[in-house]
Short mmCIF file of C-alpha atoms and ligand atoms in Angstrom, two decimals:
data_model
loop_
_atom_site.label_atom_id
_atom_site.label_comp_id
_atom_site.label_asym_id
_atom_site.label_seq_id
_atom_site.Cartn_x
_atom_site.Cartn_y
_atom_site.Cartn_z
CA MET A 244 89.09 93.95 34.79
CA SER A 245 86.13 95.21 33.07
CA SER A 246 85.08 93.30 30.06
CA ALA A 247 83.04 90.19 30.58
CA ALA A 248 84.05 89.72 26.84
CA ALA A 249 85.79 86.18 27.48
CA SER A 250 85.26 84.71 23.58
CA THR A 251 85.86 81.36 22.40
CA THR A 252 88.59 82.51 19.77
CA ASP A 253 91.95 81.60 22.06
CA TYR A 254 89.84 79.69 24.53
CA GLN A 255 90.99 75.92 25.12
CA ALA A 256 89.61 73.45 27.93
CA LEU A 257 92.12 72.41 30.25
CA SER A 258 92.62 68.65 30.88
CA ALA A 259 94.77 66.99 33.95
CA GLN A 260 96.96 66.12 31.54
CA THR A 261 97.70 69.35 29.91
CA LEU A 262 97.08 71.88 32.74
CA PRO A 263 100.83 71.39 34.26
CA ALA A 264 102.41 72.57 31.21
CA ARG A 265 99.70 75.48 29.93
CA LEU A 266 99.73 76.82 33.36
CA GLY A 267 103.74 75.81 34.98
CA ALA A 268 104.88 79.07 34.38
CA LEU A 269 102.42 81.43 36.01
CA ALA A 270 103.74 82.69 39.91
CA PRO A 271 100.06 82.38 41.21
CA LEU A 272 100.89 78.55 40.89
CA THR A 273 104.77 77.82 40.97
CA ASP A 274 104.81 80.52 44.16
CA ARG A 275 102.36 77.71 46.03
CA LEU A 276 103.09 74.50 44.41
CA GLY A 277 106.91 75.04 43.39
CA PRO A 278 108.53 75.62 39.80
CA ASP A 279 108.71 71.85 38.78
CA SER A 280 104.87 71.68 37.36
CA ALA A 281 106.28 67.71 36.19
CA ARG A 282 105.54 66.94 40.13
CA TRP A 283 102.43 68.37 40.29
CA SER A 284 99.47 66.18 40.36
CA VAL A 285 96.17 67.07 39.10
CA LYS A 286 92.98 65.56 39.76
CA GLU A 287 89.60 66.43 37.69
CA ILE A 288 86.72 66.64 40.56
CA GLY A 289 83.66 66.70 37.79
CA ASP A 290 80.93 66.94 40.34
CA GLY A 291 79.24 70.28 39.39
CA ASN A 292 76.57 71.38 36.88
CA LEU A 293 78.42 73.74 34.77
CA ASN A 294 82.23 73.40 34.95
CA LEU A 295 85.62 71.75 35.30
CA VAL A 296 86.85 71.96 38.65
CA PHE A 297 91.17 70.56 38.92
CA ILE A 298 92.55 69.88 42.55
CA VAL A 299 96.19 70.79 41.78
CA THR A 300 98.80 69.47 44.56
CA SER A 301 102.33 69.16 44.88
CA ASP A 302 104.52 68.43 48.17
CA ARG A 303 104.48 72.20 48.64
CA GLY A 304 100.80 72.72 48.70
CA ALA A 305 97.21 72.51 46.69
CA LEU A 306 94.80 74.74 45.11
CA ILE A 307 92.13 74.51 42.73
CA VAL A 308 91.66 75.61 39.44
CA LYS A 309 87.96 75.96 37.95
CA GLN A 310 87.22 76.33 34.12
CA ALA A 311 84.42 77.50 32.65
CA LEU A 312 83.23 75.21 29.86
CA PRO A 313 81.31 76.36 26.70
CA TYR A 314 78.19 74.57 27.68
CA VAL A 315 76.27 73.22 30.23
CA ARG A 316 78.27 70.01 31.84
CA LEU A 317 75.34 68.45 33.45
CA VAL A 318 73.21 68.80 29.65
CA GLY A 319 76.21 68.85 27.36
CA GLU A 320 77.36 70.69 24.21
CA SER A 321 73.64 70.83 23.04
CA TRP A 322 72.85 73.94 26.11
CA PRO A 323 76.16 76.63 24.91
CA LEU A 324 76.63 78.93 28.19
CA PRO A 325 78.92 81.41 27.78
CA LEU A 326 82.30 81.58 29.31
CA LYS A 327 82.11 84.94 31.13
CA ARG A 328 80.23 83.25 33.95
CA ALA A 329 83.98 83.05 35.24
CA PHE A 330 84.41 86.96 35.22
CA PHE A 331 81.16 87.21 37.08
CA GLU A 332 82.35 84.43 39.59
CA PHE A 333 86.13 86.61 39.83
CA HIS A 334 84.03 89.78 40.71
CA ALA A 335 81.85 88.36 43.33
CA LEU A 336 84.14 86.43 45.26
CA THR A 337 86.22 89.74 45.41
CA ARG A 338 83.39 91.29 47.08
CA GLN A 339 82.24 88.64 49.51
CA ALA A 340 86.18 88.55 50.46
CA ARG A 341 85.86 91.91 51.64
CA ARG A 342 82.31 92.16 52.91
CA ALA A 343 82.32 88.60 54.71
CA PRO A 344 86.08 88.03 55.25
CA GLY A 345 87.42 84.73 55.67
CA THR A 346 84.25 82.96 54.52
CA VAL A 347 85.06 82.71 50.57
CA PRO A 348 88.30 81.30 48.71
CA GLU A 349 91.20 83.51 48.19
CA VAL A 350 91.67 84.22 44.21
CA TYR A 351 95.17 83.64 43.16
CA HIS A 352 94.97 83.96 39.59
CA PHE A 353 91.79 85.14 37.09
CA ASP A 354 92.57 84.62 33.44
CA GLU A 355 89.30 85.89 31.75
CA ALA A 356 89.99 84.66 28.12
CA GLN A 357 90.44 81.22 29.27
CA ALA A 358 87.69 81.53 31.70
CA LEU A 359 89.83 80.09 34.67
CA LEU A 360 90.27 80.87 38.35
CA VAL A 361 93.12 79.50 40.28
CA MET A 362 91.72 79.52 43.76
CA GLU A 363 92.48 78.52 47.48
CA PHE A 364 91.84 74.66 48.00
CA PHE A 365 89.67 73.98 51.58
CA SER A 366 90.90 70.71 53.14
CA PRO A 367 90.05 68.38 54.43
CA HIS A 368 86.38 70.31 53.78
CA VAL A 369 83.85 68.56 52.16
CA ILE A 370 80.77 69.81 50.37
CA LEU A 371 78.02 70.10 53.01
CA ARG A 372 75.42 68.02 51.26
CA HIS A 373 77.26 65.40 51.35
CA SER A 374 78.19 65.55 55.03
CA LEU A 375 74.18 66.13 55.81
CA MET A 376 73.23 62.94 54.06
CA ALA A 377 75.92 61.36 56.25
CA GLY A 378 74.56 62.60 59.44
CA GLU A 379 77.58 64.93 60.54
CA THR A 380 77.02 67.78 62.56
CA HIS A 381 79.13 71.30 62.40
CA ASP A 382 79.08 73.55 65.31
CA GLY A 383 79.32 77.00 64.32
CA LEU A 384 77.78 76.16 60.69
CA ALA A 385 74.52 78.11 61.26
CA THR A 386 76.87 81.37 62.50
CA THR A 387 79.22 81.00 59.73
CA LEU A 388 76.14 81.01 57.17
CA GLY A 389 73.76 83.68 58.86
CA LEU A 390 76.41 86.14 59.17
CA PHE A 391 77.70 85.57 55.24
CA CYS A 392 74.01 86.36 54.19
CA ALA A 393 73.92 89.09 56.51
CA ARG A 394 77.11 90.89 55.63
CA THR A 395 77.15 90.07 51.80
CA LEU A 396 73.27 91.18 51.38
CA PHE A 397 73.62 94.30 53.53
CA ARG A 398 76.97 95.58 52.40
CA GLY A 399 76.55 94.64 48.57
CA SER A 400 73.38 97.44 48.92
CA ASP A 401 72.32 101.08 48.69
CA LEU A 402 72.06 100.53 52.77
CA CYS A 403 75.53 100.57 52.85
CA MET A 404 77.43 101.41 50.10
CA ASP A 405 78.70 104.51 47.91
CA ALA A 406 75.93 104.91 45.34
CA PRO A 407 77.77 105.19 42.26
CA ALA A 408 80.05 102.05 43.19
CA ARG A 409 77.07 100.08 43.69
CA LYS A 410 75.31 101.30 40.55
CA ALA A 411 78.55 100.71 38.56
CA ASP A 412 78.44 96.70 40.38
CA VAL A 413 74.24 96.67 39.25
CA ALA A 414 75.71 97.52 35.61
CA LEU A 415 78.40 94.89 36.02
CA PHE A 416 76.55 92.10 37.26
CA SER A 417 73.56 92.91 34.44
CA GLY A 418 75.57 91.19 32.12
CA ASN A 419 75.15 87.89 33.70
CA VAL A 420 72.10 87.25 31.43
CA GLU A 421 72.85 83.79 30.48
CA LEU A 422 73.05 82.66 34.32
CA CYS A 423 69.89 84.27 35.30
CA ASP A 424 68.21 82.67 32.72
CA ILE A 425 68.98 79.68 33.76
CA THR A 426 67.41 80.79 37.19
CA GLU A 427 64.47 82.48 35.80
CA THR A 428 63.71 79.33 33.48
CA LEU A 429 64.50 76.29 35.60
CA ILE A 430 63.39 78.00 39.33
CA PHE A 431 60.79 80.07 38.64
CA THR A 432 58.71 78.70 35.42
CA ASP A 433 59.66 74.90 34.24
CA PRO A 434 58.50 73.05 37.52
CA TYR A 435 54.65 74.69 36.40
CA PHE A 436 54.54 73.48 32.98
CA ASP A 437 55.60 70.15 31.04
CA ALA A 438 58.82 71.50 30.45
CA PRO A 439 61.31 69.50 28.18
CA ARG A 440 63.96 69.14 31.08
CA ASN A 441 62.22 68.27 33.87
CA HIS A 442 62.18 65.10 35.58
CA HIS A 443 60.71 63.67 38.71
CA THR A 444 60.11 60.53 40.65
CA LYS A 445 57.34 58.01 39.52
CA GLY A 446 55.39 57.98 42.51
CA LEU A 447 54.85 61.88 42.49
CA ASP A 448 52.60 62.01 39.17
CA ALA A 449 49.87 62.96 40.92
CA ALA A 450 51.41 65.77 42.98
CA VAL A 451 52.66 66.98 39.83
CA GLU A 452 48.83 67.17 38.47
CA ARG A 453 47.88 69.01 41.31
CA LEU A 454 50.71 71.71 41.46
CA ARG A 455 50.25 72.44 37.52
CA ALA A 456 46.36 72.95 38.29
CA ASP A 457 46.80 74.92 41.33
CA SER A 458 46.83 78.38 39.67
CA ALA A 459 47.02 80.12 43.09
CA LEU A 460 50.55 78.87 44.01
CA LYS A 461 51.26 79.83 39.82
CA ILE A 462 50.46 83.22 40.55
CA GLU A 463 52.49 83.30 43.84
CA VAL A 464 55.57 81.82 42.30
CA GLN A 465 55.23 84.68 39.60
CA HIS A 466 54.89 87.42 41.87
CA LEU A 467 58.17 86.35 43.63
CA LYS A 468 60.06 85.91 39.97
CA ALA A 469 58.79 89.62 39.50
CA LYS A 470 60.72 89.98 42.60
CA PHE A 471 63.72 88.23 41.13
CA CYS A 472 63.82 89.94 38.25
CA ASN A 473 63.08 93.24 39.51
CA HIS A 474 64.16 93.90 42.63
CA GLY A 475 67.87 94.50 42.29
CA GLU A 476 68.66 95.52 45.77
CA THR A 477 71.62 93.91 46.75
CA MET A 478 74.44 91.57 45.19
CA LEU A 479 73.26 88.13 45.45
CA HIS A 480 75.64 84.94 45.55
CA GLY A 481 72.72 83.69 43.61
CA ASP A 482 73.05 80.13 44.08
CA LEU A 483 73.68 79.30 47.92
CA HIS A 484 72.66 75.92 48.15
CA THR A 485 74.08 73.40 50.26
CA GLY A 486 76.37 72.03 47.74
CA SER A 487 77.99 75.88 47.34
CA VAL A 488 79.42 75.47 51.56
CA MET A 489 82.20 73.38 52.26
CA VAL A 490 82.59 72.09 55.78
CA SER A 491 85.45 70.45 57.99
CA GLY A 492 84.45 70.29 61.65
CA ASN A 493 83.38 73.44 62.99
CA GLU A 494 84.65 75.17 60.05
CA ALA A 495 82.38 76.61 56.75
CA LYS A 496 83.22 78.40 53.45
CA VAL A 497 81.11 79.53 50.88
CA ILE A 498 82.16 78.57 47.20
CA ASP A 499 80.64 78.99 43.67
CA PRO A 500 79.20 82.31 43.19
CA GLU A 501 78.90 82.18 39.42
CA PHE A 502 75.52 82.86 39.42
CA ALA A 503 76.08 86.70 41.06
CA LEU A 504 73.16 88.89 40.44
CA TYR A 505 71.69 92.33 41.72
CA GLY A 506 68.31 90.83 43.08
CA PRO A 507 66.34 90.83 46.44
CA MET A 508 67.55 90.59 49.86
CA ALA A 509 65.43 87.23 50.43
CA PHE A 510 66.43 84.79 47.80
CA ASP A 511 69.97 83.68 49.03
CA ILE A 512 68.98 83.00 52.23
CA GLY A 513 65.62 81.53 51.04
CA MET A 514 67.64 79.05 48.77
CA LEU A 515 69.93 78.04 51.55
CA LEU A 516 67.09 77.48 53.96
CA ALA A 517 65.51 75.44 51.53
CA ASN A 518 68.27 73.19 51.25
CA PHE A 519 68.25 72.64 55.32
CA TRP A 520 64.60 71.49 55.07
CA MET A 521 64.90 69.28 52.00
CA ALA A 522 68.20 67.78 53.68
CA TYR A 523 65.91 67.08 57.01
CA PHE A 524 63.14 65.31 54.76
CA ALA A 525 65.59 63.23 53.27
CA GLN A 526 67.09 61.36 56.61
CA SER A 527 64.31 59.05 56.51
CA GLY A 528 66.04 57.31 52.85
CA HIS A 529 69.49 57.76 54.47
CA GLU A 530 68.74 56.30 58.08
CA ASP A 531 69.67 52.66 59.14
CA ALA A 532 66.23 51.89 60.82
CA ARG A 533 63.11 54.28 61.61
CA GLY A 534 63.94 57.05 63.91
CA ALA A 535 67.60 56.20 63.99
CA ARG A 536 68.23 59.94 63.04
CA ASP A 537 65.90 61.91 64.63
CA GLN A 538 68.39 63.55 66.73
CA TYR A 539 69.88 64.36 63.62
CA ARG A 540 66.63 65.75 62.06
CA GLN A 541 66.45 68.07 64.93
CA TRP A 542 70.11 69.72 64.63
CA ILE A 543 69.22 70.48 61.11
CA LEU A 544 66.19 72.16 62.07
CA THR A 545 67.97 74.20 65.03
CA VAL A 546 70.52 75.02 61.84
CA ILE A 547 67.71 76.55 60.19
CA GLU A 548 66.57 78.43 63.30
CA ASP A 549 70.39 79.66 64.12
CA ILE A 550 70.85 80.80 60.76
CA TRP A 551 67.77 82.95 60.43
CA GLY A 552 68.33 83.83 64.40
CA THR A 553 72.16 84.99 63.26
CA PHE A 554 71.12 86.59 59.89
CA HIS A 555 68.33 88.72 61.85
CA ALA A 556 70.86 89.92 64.70
CA GLU A 557 73.82 91.00 62.52
CA PHE A 558 71.75 92.59 59.56
CA THR A 559 70.47 94.37 63.21
CA ARG A 560 73.79 95.48 64.21
CA LEU A 561 74.91 96.67 60.88
CA TRP A 562 71.42 98.84 60.23
CA HIS A 563 72.56 100.46 63.48
CA GLU A 564 76.50 100.94 62.78
CA GLU A 565 76.86 100.42 58.96
CA ARG A 566 74.12 102.16 57.56
CA THR A 567 75.82 104.66 55.46
CA GLY A 568 73.99 104.49 52.26
CA ILE A 569 71.48 106.41 50.72
CA LEU A 570 68.53 104.36 52.44
CA TYR A 571 67.01 105.33 55.60
CA GLU A 572 69.50 108.07 55.68
CA ARG A 573 70.62 108.95 59.63
CA SER A 574 69.89 112.56 59.06
CA LEU A 575 66.21 111.59 58.32
CA PHE A 576 65.93 109.68 62.04
CA GLU A 577 69.04 109.30 64.45
CA ALA A 578 69.64 113.01 63.77
CA GLN A 579 66.27 114.31 64.83
CA GLY A 580 66.32 112.01 67.62
CA GLN A 581 63.98 109.87 66.27
CA GLY A 582 66.39 106.58 66.34
CA GLU A 583 62.84 104.95 67.13
CA ALA A 584 61.43 105.34 64.13
CA ALA A 585 64.70 103.84 62.22
CA SER A 586 64.30 100.65 64.38
CA ARG A 587 60.70 100.48 63.32
CA ALA A 588 61.94 100.60 59.56
CA LEU A 589 64.38 98.05 60.31
CA THR A 590 61.54 95.83 61.87
CA GLN A 591 59.49 96.08 58.91
CA LYS A 592 62.40 95.50 56.34
CA LEU A 593 63.38 92.31 57.93
CA TYR A 594 59.77 91.44 57.82
CA GLU A 595 60.00 91.96 54.45
CA ILE A 596 62.75 89.81 54.03
CA TRP A 597 61.37 86.92 56.17
CA ARG A 598 58.39 86.37 54.06
CA ASP A 599 59.94 86.63 50.51
CA MET A 600 62.61 84.39 52.07
CA LEU A 601 59.87 82.01 52.96
CA GLY A 602 58.60 82.10 49.19
CA PHE A 603 61.82 81.91 47.59
CA ALA A 604 62.35 78.87 49.95
CA GLY A 605 59.34 76.88 48.86
CA VAL A 606 60.44 77.93 45.09
CA GLU A 607 63.73 76.11 45.47
CA ILE A 608 62.24 73.07 46.66
CA ILE A 609 59.98 72.71 44.12
CA ARG A 610 61.99 72.89 41.28
CA ARG A 611 65.07 70.67 43.05
CA THR A 612 62.04 68.04 42.85
CA LEU A 613 60.51 68.73 39.47
CA SER A 614 62.84 70.42 37.31
CA LEU A 615 66.41 69.83 35.75
CA ALA A 616 68.79 69.79 38.79
CA HIS A 617 67.60 67.80 41.90
CA ILE A 618 69.83 67.38 45.16
CA ALA A 619 71.66 63.98 45.78
CA GLU A 620 70.12 63.42 49.17
CA ASN A 621 66.96 62.76 47.21
CA ASP A 622 68.68 61.42 44.01
CA LEU A 623 70.57 58.51 45.98
CA ILE A 624 68.02 57.20 47.88
CA GLU A 625 67.66 53.74 45.69
CA ASP A 626 64.08 52.99 46.98
CA GLU A 627 61.75 54.65 44.81
CA ALA A 628 58.88 54.89 46.92
CA MET A 629 61.15 55.99 49.88
CA ARG A 630 62.26 58.71 47.76
CA ALA A 631 58.90 59.88 46.54
CA HIS A 632 57.70 59.86 49.93
CA CYS A 633 60.46 62.27 51.07
CA GLU A 634 60.04 64.62 48.01
CA ALA A 635 56.26 64.61 48.75
CA GLN A 636 57.06 65.75 52.08
CA GLY A 637 59.34 68.79 50.45
CA LEU A 638 56.60 69.54 47.91
CA GLU A 639 53.97 70.03 50.74
CA LEU A 640 55.99 72.02 52.68
CA ALA A 641 57.18 74.22 49.73
CA ARG A 642 53.64 74.88 48.87
CA ARG A 643 52.94 76.34 52.28
CA LEU A 644 55.59 78.32 52.11
CA ILE A 645 55.01 80.15 49.16
CA VAL A 646 51.21 80.45 49.46
CA GLU A 647 50.92 81.07 53.44
CA ARG A 648 54.10 82.83 53.47
CA SER A 649 52.35 86.03 55.42
CA ALA A 650 50.68 83.57 57.87
CA PHE A 651 54.21 82.23 59.69
CA GLY A 652 55.26 84.44 62.90
CA ASP A 653 58.75 82.49 63.22
CA MET A 654 60.51 80.21 62.38
CA LYS A 655 59.52 77.86 65.21
CA ALA A 656 56.11 77.65 63.55
CA VAL A 657 57.77 76.59 60.15
CA ASN A 658 59.94 73.88 61.67
CA ASP A 659 56.71 72.41 63.47
CA LEU A 660 55.03 72.26 60.33
CA ALA A 661 58.01 70.47 58.65
CA ARG A 662 57.85 68.49 61.99
CA SER A 663 54.41 67.52 61.36
CA ILE A 664 54.48 67.13 57.66
CA ALA A 665 57.25 64.35 58.50
CA ARG A 666 55.28 62.65 61.11
CA LYS A 667 52.33 61.54 58.75
CA SER A 668 53.38 58.17 57.27
C1 SR1 B 267 71.64 73.82 34.06
S1 SR1 B 267 72.69 74.29 35.70
C2 SR1 B 267 71.52 73.83 36.83
C3 SR1 B 267 71.85 74.05 38.17
O1 SR1 B 267 73.10 73.79 38.79
C4 SR1 B 267 73.38 74.92 39.26
O2 SR1 B 267 74.42 74.96 40.38
C5 SR1 B 267 72.04 75.68 39.54
O3 SR1 B 267 71.81 75.71 41.24
C6 SR1 B 267 71.69 75.42 38.54
O4 SR1 B 267 70.10 75.87 38.80
MG1 MG B 268 77.58 76.01 41.65
#
């Protein structure tokens, strides 16, 4: 599997009607669903921004068929997007499965020409974003997500990987140009000028004007963009928000790594925590009475603390136990009786990740409020004034996270700031 050259020549988009006949002879499907494809039932979920996603079930089992469309589904055919993103998703999933076992869907079949993946279906799991809107708690969520970040980020880097293998992966994922461009444009640039695809809630006009006049903020965001573009440290998921996590009870799974790229360590975890802070502020728009979700708000903040805590602890463990790559080699430290210096280097690395993570979190909050793709937690608040109120709180936290990212000592300080912003009426 080495091409990423999916062209549209043979490609045909599936539909719920055509899927059984077109895929009905494939062993990865018939093994799980039974040989008579006429008895399969197919439903297109259609809730993503980019792709076709089908749930295919029979009396024997169920699986997911995900197929890239040659354009951005959210916008339509006026925004073409190459099919090769399925190739990058396939390669990212196989690597994540090795680095963080049990966290991502198993891939049963990949067809590059048709840009489709047949994958494990998680049931009765729901998208975490919806669960956060419904006020559901999930024990173990922070542990799974913190471990996932630490393991994929550490094990995909020169801290751990064999150098030729990492260089080959850097080359492979460098082909994911168009999806990187979406991130570079929609996240790091569009919100800061009057870009055609932007939209925002009416009550935010003054905040938007202030943001675009804020040159200190824009400079910091460009420093972060430079880091995103130029620091190919590790294989990132690339789009790790709460819509890319599925939950059921105490189980959590990570899906949809089609934006995978080699980028900075802190990006995934920054994007992930940003989505929890936004869910925190959005609770006012979903609670039955003011304060009814106070306990739930506290749970969200605890999850944020625990994700970071788990990430920190696991990254530390991996540093001591799996540092087999070409960086901070043992021959330079432990082998010379300088294990303490290796620990000091780790502290410095974790501080760099912490600081960048806060910045990337701020950038994600701003783009989810002012750029093309917003979040359901805010979009589904019907009362426009309330929606603007929740979003403005996010924007306030975001600016502080970006511009003052060197000033926060720990997650308690960040969460205290979020609490104080939420308390202002
Ligand atoms: C045009 S795609 C918009 C957003 O949807 C994806 O999930 C990514 O987050 C992207 O930025
Ligand atoms: Mg996605």
